[in-house]
CSV table of C-alpha atoms in Angstrom, one decimal:
chain,number,residue,atom,x,y,z
A,1,MET,CA,1.2,-19.3,-0.5
A,2,ARG,CA,0.6,-15.7,-0.4
A,3,THR,CA,-3.3,-14.3,0.0
A,4,LEU,CA,-4.3,-10.7,-0.1
A,5,ALA,CA,-7.7,-9.0,0.8
A,6,PHE,CA,-9.0,-5.7,-0.3
A,7,LYS,CA,-11.9,-3.8,1.0
A,8,GLY,CA,-13.0,-0.6,0.1
A,9,LEU,CA,-15.4,2.8,0.1
A,10,TYR,CA,-15.7,5.1,-3.0
A,11,TRP,CA,-18.3,8.4,-3.0
A,12,GLN,CA,-18.6,11.0,-5.4
A,13,ASP,CA,-20.2,13.3,-6.5
A,14,LEU,CA,-20.9,16.7,-9.8
A,15,ILE,CA,-21.9,19.4,-8.1
A,16,SER,CA,-23.8,22.3,-10.5
A,17,PHE,CA,-23.9,25.8,-8.9
A,18,THR,CA,-24.6,27.7,-12.1
A,19,GLU,CA,-24.3,26.6,-15.5
A,20,GLN,CA,-21.3,27.7,-15.6
A,21,TRP,CA,-19.7,26.4,-12.7
A,22,LYS,CA,-19.1,22.8,-11.7
A,23,LEU,CA,-17.5,21.0,-8.6
A,24,LEU,CA,-16.4,17.8,-8.8
A,25,ALA,CA,-15.4,15.6,-4.7
A,26,GLY,CA,-15.1,12.2,-4.2
A,27,LEU,CA,-13.3,10.7,-1.6
A,28,ARG,CA,-12.3,6.7,-1.2
A,29,TYR,CA,-11.4,4.3,2.1
A,30,ASP,CA,-9.0,2.0,1.3
A,31,LYS,CA,-8.5,-1.4,3.7
A,32,TYR,CA,-5.7,-3.5,2.5
A,33,GLU,CA,-4.6,-7.3,4.1
A,34,PHE,CA,-1.1,-9.6,2.6
A,35,ALA,CA,0.3,-12.7,4.0
A,36,SER,CA,2.6,-15.3,2.6
A,37,ASP,CA,3.3,-18.2,3.8
A,38,ASN,CA,6.4,-20.9,3.6
A,39,LYS,CA,5.6,-24.5,4.3
A,40,LEU,CA,8.9,-25.9,3.6
A,41,ASN,CA,10.2,-24.2,7.0
A,42,GLN,CA,7.4,-22.3,8.5
A,43,GLN,CA,7.7,-19.3,8.1
A,44,SER,CA,5.7,-16.2,7.3
A,45,ARG,CA,5.3,-12.4,6.8
A,46,SER,CA,2.0,-10.0,6.6
A,47,TYR,CA,1.4,-6.9,6.9
A,48,ASP,CA,-2.0,-4.9,6.2
A,49,GLY,CA,-3.3,-1.2,6.2
A,50,HIS,CA,-5.2,1.3,5.0
A,51,SER,CA,-5.8,4.5,3.3
A,52,LEU,CA,-8.1,7.9,2.7
A,53,SER,CA,-7.7,9.9,-0.6
A,54,PRO,CA,-9.6,12.3,-1.6
A,55,ARG,CA,-10.4,14.3,-4.8
A,56,ILE,CA,-11.4,16.8,-6.3
A,57,GLY,CA,-11.8,19.8,-9.1
A,58,LEU,CA,-13.3,22.9,-9.9
A,59,ILE,CA,-15.1,23.2,-13.5
A,60,TRP,CA,-15.4,27.0,-14.8
A,61,GLN,CA,-17.6,26.7,-18.5
A,62,PRO,CA,-17.7,29.8,-20.0
A,63,ILE,CA,-19.6,28.4,-22.6
A,64,GLU,CA,-19.8,25.3,-24.5
A,65,SER,CA,-17.0,24.2,-25.9
A,66,GLN,CA,-14.5,25.6,-23.4
A,67,SER,CA,-13.7,24.5,-19.8
A,68,PHE,CA,-11.3,25.9,-17.4
A,69,TYR,CA,-10.6,23.2,-14.8
A,70,ALA,CA,-8.2,22.9,-11.6
A,71,SER,CA,-8.6,19.5,-9.5
A,72,TYR,CA,-5.8,17.4,-7.1
A,73,SER,CA,-6.4,14.2,-6.1
A,74,LYS,CA,-3.8,11.4,-4.0
A,75,ASN,CA,-3.6,7.8,-4.6
A,76,PHE,CA,-2.0,5.0,-3.1
A,77,ALA,CA,0.2,2.4,-3.7
A,78,PRO,CA,0.1,-0.9,-1.0
A,79,TYR,CA,3.7,-0.8,0.2
A,80,GLY,CA,4.8,0.9,-2.9
A,81,GLY,CA,3.5,-1.1,-4.8
A,82,ARG,CA,6.0,-4.2,-4.0
A,83,GLY,CA,2.8,-6.0,-1.9
A,84,MET,CA,2.2,-8.4,-4.8
A,85,ILE,CA,5.7,-9.7,-4.8
A,86,THR,CA,7.1,-10.1,-1.0
A,87,ILE,CA,7.2,-13.9,-0.2
A,88,ALA,CA,8.3,-15.2,3.7
A,89,THR,CA,12.2,-15.7,4.1
A,90,ASP,CA,14.6,-16.0,7.4
A,91,SER,CA,15.2,-12.4,7.2
A,92,LYS,CA,15.5,-10.9,10.0
A,93,THR,CA,14.9,-7.0,8.4
A,94,VAL,CA,12.4,-5.2,10.3
A,95,TYR,CA,10.5,-3.9,6.7
A,96,ASP,CA,9.2,-0.6,6.6
A,97,ASP,CA,5.6,-1.3,4.4
A,98,LYS,CA,3.8,2.1,4.9
A,99,PRO,CA,2.6,2.8,0.9
A,100,GLN,CA,3.8,4.6,-1.3
A,101,TYR,CA,1.4,8.1,-2.3
A,102,SER,CA,1.8,10.0,-4.7
A,103,ARG,CA,-0.4,13.7,-4.9
A,104,GLN,CA,-1.7,15.8,-7.8
A,105,TYR,CA,-2.2,19.1,-8.5
A,106,GLU,CA,-3.8,19.9,-12.1
A,107,VAL,CA,-4.7,23.5,-13.9
A,108,GLY,CA,-6.2,23.1,-17.8
A,109,ILE,CA,-8.2,23.8,-20.5
A,110,LYS,CA,-10.5,21.0,-22.9
A,111,SER,CA,-11.9,22.8,-26.3
A,112,ASP,CA,-14.3,21.7,-28.7
A,113,TRP,CA,-14.0,22.8,-31.9
A,114,PHE,CA,-15.7,22.6,-36.1
A,115,ASN,CA,-19.1,22.1,-34.6
A,116,ASP,CA,-17.3,19.4,-31.5
A,117,LYS,CA,-15.3,17.6,-34.5
A,118,LEU,CA,-11.7,18.0,-32.6
A,119,SER,CA,-11.2,18.6,-28.8
A,120,SER,CA,-7.7,19.4,-27.2
A,121,GLN,CA,-6.7,20.4,-23.8
A,122,ILE,CA,-4.0,21.7,-22.5
A,123,ALA,CA,-2.9,20.5,-19.1
A,124,LEU,CA,-0.3,21.7,-15.9
A,125,TYR,CA,0.2,19.2,-13.6
A,126,ASP,CA,2.6,18.8,-10.2
A,127,LEU,CA,3.4,15.6,-9.1
A,128,GLU,CA,4.6,13.8,-5.9
A,129,LEU,CA,5.2,10.6,-5.4
A,130,TYR,CA,6.6,10.0,-1.8
A,131,ASN,CA,7.3,7.0,0.0
A,132,VAL,CA,9.6,5.6,-2.9
A,133,ARG,CA,11.1,2.6,-2.1
A,134,TYR,CA,14.4,1.2,-3.0
A,135,GLN,CA,16.5,-1.8,-2.1
A,136,PRO,CA,19.3,-1.8,0.7
A,137,ASP,CA,20.9,-4.8,-0.3
A,138,ALA,CA,19.5,-6.2,-3.6
A,139,VAL,CA,22.2,-9.5,-3.2
A,140,ASN,CA,21.7,-10.7,0.2
A,141,ASP,CA,18.0,-10.0,0.9
A,142,PRO,CA,16.5,-9.3,-2.6
A,143,TYR,CA,12.6,-8.7,-0.5
A,144,ASN,CA,14.0,-6.2,1.2
A,145,TRP,CA,12.3,-3.1,-0.2
A,146,GLN,CA,13.0,0.2,2.3
A,147,VAL,CA,10.9,3.8,2.1
A,148,ARG,CA,14.5,6.1,0.2
A,149,GLY,CA,12.4,9.5,-0.2
A,150,SER,CA,10.5,10.9,-2.5
A,151,ASP,CA,9.9,12.1,-6.7
A,152,ARG,CA,8.4,14.7,-8.0
A,153,SER,CA,7.5,15.9,-11.9
A,154,GLN,CA,5.5,19.1,-13.5
A,155,GLY,CA,5.2,19.6,-16.7
A,156,ILE,CA,2.7,20.2,-18.9
A,157,GLU,CA,1.1,18.6,-22.0
A,158,LEU,CA,-0.8,19.3,-25.3
A,159,SER,CA,-3.0,16.9,-27.1
A,160,ALA,CA,-5.7,16.5,-30.1
A,161,ILE,CA,-8.1,14.3,-30.9
A,162,GLY,CA,-10.9,14.7,-33.8
A,163,GLN,CA,-12.3,14.6,-37.4
A,164,LEU,CA,-10.3,16.8,-39.4
A,165,SER,CA,-11.9,15.8,-42.6
A,166,LYS,CA,-14.9,13.6,-44.5
A,167,ASN,CA,-12.1,10.9,-44.1
A,168,TRP,CA,-9.7,11.5,-42.2
A,169,TYR,CA,-9.0,11.1,-38.3
A,170,ILE,CA,-6.1,12.9,-36.1
A,171,ASN,CA,-5.5,11.6,-31.9
A,172,SER,CA,-1.7,13.5,-30.8
A,173,GLY,CA,0.4,14.9,-27.7
A,174,VAL,CA,3.3,16.7,-27.1
A,175,GLY,CA,4.9,16.1,-23.6
A,176,TYR,CA,7.5,18.1,-21.6
A,177,GLN,CA,8.3,17.5,-18.0
A,178,GLN,CA,11.0,18.3,-15.3
A,179,ALA,CA,10.8,15.1,-13.4
A,180,LYS,CA,14.1,15.2,-9.9
A,181,VAL,CA,14.6,13.6,-7.1
A,182,HIS,CA,12.9,15.1,-4.6
A,183,LYS,CA,14.3,13.6,-1.2
A,184,ASP,CA,16.8,10.8,-1.1
A,185,LYS,CA,17.4,8.5,1.9
A,186,LYS,CA,19.7,6.5,0.9
A,187,THR,CA,22.0,8.2,-1.4
A,188,PRO,CA,21.3,12.3,-0.3
A,189,ASP,CA,23.5,13.5,-2.7
A,190,ASN,CA,20.7,12.6,-4.9
A,191,LYS,CA,18.9,15.2,-4.0
A,192,GLY,CA,17.4,17.2,-7.7
A,193,LYS,CA,18.4,14.8,-10.2
A,194,TYR,CA,16.9,14.1,-12.4
A,195,LEU,CA,14.5,10.7,-12.4
A,196,SER,CA,16.7,8.2,-14.8
A,197,ASN,CA,15.0,6.4,-17.5
A,198,THR,CA,12.3,9.6,-17.6
A,199,ALA,CA,12.6,11.5,-20.4
A,200,LYS,CA,11.6,15.9,-20.4
A,201,HIS,CA,10.4,15.2,-24.2
A,202,SER,CA,7.6,12.7,-25.3
A,203,GLY,CA,5.0,13.0,-28.4
A,204,HIS,CA,3.1,11.1,-30.6
A,205,ILE,CA,0.7,12.1,-33.6
A,206,GLY,CA,-1.5,8.6,-35.3
A,207,VAL,CA,-3.9,9.6,-38.5
A,208,ARG,CA,-6.7,7.1,-39.6
A,209,TYR,CA,-8.0,7.3,-43.0
A,210,LEU,CA,-11.5,5.6,-44.6
A,211,PRO,CA,-10.9,5.5,-48.3
A,212,TYR,CA,-13.8,3.5,-48.5
A,213,GLU,CA,-16.7,2.2,-46.5
A,214,ASN,CA,-15.4,-0.4,-43.0
A,215,TRP,CA,-12.4,0.3,-44.9
A,216,PHE,CA,-9.5,2.2,-42.9
A,217,THR,CA,-5.5,3.0,-42.4
A,218,GLU,CA,-3.6,4.3,-40.1
A,219,VAL,CA,-0.4,5.1,-39.3
A,220,GLU,CA,1.1,6.5,-36.0
A,221,PHE,CA,4.7,7.4,-34.6
A,222,ASN,CA,5.5,8.0,-31.4
A,223,TYR,CA,9.1,9.7,-30.0
A,224,LYS,CA,10.7,9.8,-26.2
A,225,GLY,CA,13.7,11.4,-25.7
A,226,SER,CA,16.8,11.6,-24.4
A,227,MET,CA,16.9,9.8,-21.0
A,228,TYR,CA,19.5,8.8,-18.4
A,229,ASN,CA,20.5,5.6,-17.3
A,230,ASP,CA,22.0,6.2,-13.7
A,231,ASP,CA,20.3,8.0,-10.9
A,232,LYS,CA,23.7,9.8,-10.5
A,233,ASN,CA,23.2,11.5,-13.7
A,234,LEU,CA,26.6,9.9,-15.3
A,235,VAL,CA,25.5,8.2,-18.7
A,236,LYS,CA,22.8,9.7,-20.7
A,237,ARG,CA,21.4,7.4,-24.0
A,238,SER,CA,19.7,9.1,-27.3
A,239,GLY,CA,16.1,9.0,-27.6
A,240,TYR,CA,14.2,7.1,-30.3
A,241,GLY,CA,11.1,7.6,-32.6
A,242,THR,CA,9.5,4.2,-33.7
A,243,TRP,CA,6.2,4.6,-36.5
A,244,ASN,CA,3.2,2.2,-36.2
A,245,ALA,CA,1.1,1.5,-39.1
A,246,ALA,CA,-2.1,-0.7,-39.4
A,247,VAL,CA,-5.4,-1.8,-41.9
A,248,GLY,CA,-8.5,-2.9,-41.0
A,249,TYR,CA,-12.1,-3.8,-41.7
A,250,GLN,CA,-14.8,-3.2,-39.7
A,251,THR,CA,-18.2,-3.8,-39.8
A,252,ARG,CA,-21.0,-4.1,-37.1
A,253,SER,CA,-20.1,-8.0,-36.3
A,254,VAL,CA,-16.9,-8.8,-38.4
A,255,ASP,CA,-13.4,-6.3,-37.3
A,256,VAL,CA,-10.3,-7.8,-39.1
A,257,THR,CA,-6.8,-6.2,-38.8
A,258,LEU,CA,-3.3,-6.3,-40.1
A,259,ALA,CA,-1.1,-4.1,-37.2
A,260,VAL,CA,2.8,-3.8,-37.3
A,261,THR,CA,4.6,-2.3,-34.8
A,262,ASN,CA,7.6,-0.4,-34.5
A,263,LEU,CA,7.2,-0.1,-38.6
A,264,LEU,CA,10.9,0.2,-39.7
A,265,GLY,CA,13.3,-2.0,-38.0
A,266,LYS,CA,14.5,0.8,-35.2
A,267,GLU,CA,16.4,-0.2,-32.8
A,268,TYR,CA,16.7,0.9,-29.2
A,269,TRP,CA,16.5,1.1,-26.0
A,270,ARG,CA,13.5,1.4,-24.0
A,271,SER,CA,15.7,1.3,-20.2
A,272,SER,CA,19.4,1.2,-19.5
A,273,SER,CA,18.8,-3.4,-19.3
A,274,MET,CA,15.9,-3.7,-21.6
A,275,PRO,CA,15.6,-3.6,-25.4
A,276,GLY,CA,13.7,-1.7,-27.7
A,277,THR,CA,10.5,-4.3,-29.5
A,278,PRO,CA,11.9,-5.2,-33.0
A,279,ARG,CA,10.0,-5.4,-36.0
A,280,ALA,CA,6.6,-7.6,-35.6
A,281,PHE,CA,3.5,-8.4,-37.0
A,282,LEU,CA,0.0,-8.8,-34.9
A,283,LEU,CA,-3.3,-10.5,-37.3
A,284,THR,CA,-6.4,-10.4,-35.7
A,285,ALA,CA,-9.8,-11.1,-36.6
A,286,SER,CA,-13.3,-11.5,-35.0
A,287,TYR,CA,-16.8,-12.5,-34.9
A,288,LYS,CA,-19.9,-11.1,-33.0
A,289,LEU,CA,-23.6,-13.6,-33.2
């Protein structure tokens, strides 16, 4: 039997110094407790912890349609995000129950165009994950996760979303990142290696067309670049692109949509051990009184 408890306190405020300058500040305190009991052999294991997560952002808006910002945030995941799956075992290992943290710095520009019909954003970010977990002995002690070290990702993202013309809409974005191992207690030689199952390049573009009132059709293309299968960067698999499509009818009370994912039946691998999703059809319908 497993039990868990979360308690949190959150504060956030947007302070306007002038019409052009604003400050967004927030602070969150979390306390958590996990416990796991095995009634068959009378074993138990528990751990608890707490974390303080700040968030701050400075915004400069010289004109109504253009905003420049810089932000910093810190977040955490209890036990490296593994707290929900740990169970009581007879392992004598002393578990390292430190949370996994993330710190992110970001600067960017948000813009509105053509009387707010189209919005764009460009962002540069620096993200570090630390207290990243690993399994010292996945076969004999699969519930033991220790701290490996830290990873760091630096990149740029661009996006555009909005209305192109009377009946045409777009949702698009591209990204480039350098994601590498920053510290590896388990295998020090992996420092500087590119993170496995992580693409440098990614992107998507979706177009929606409304030919008649209440009717729509859309098509979307998603792309991920090549990725390494392993932590040592010895084996690389090819990138892939997939097409999705949908057609639907919507009113205030009725919503019917037929969607097709992986429209062309592309064969690909999402990870080193997980094949991609084959072509699939999904019909949904809802009615609101």
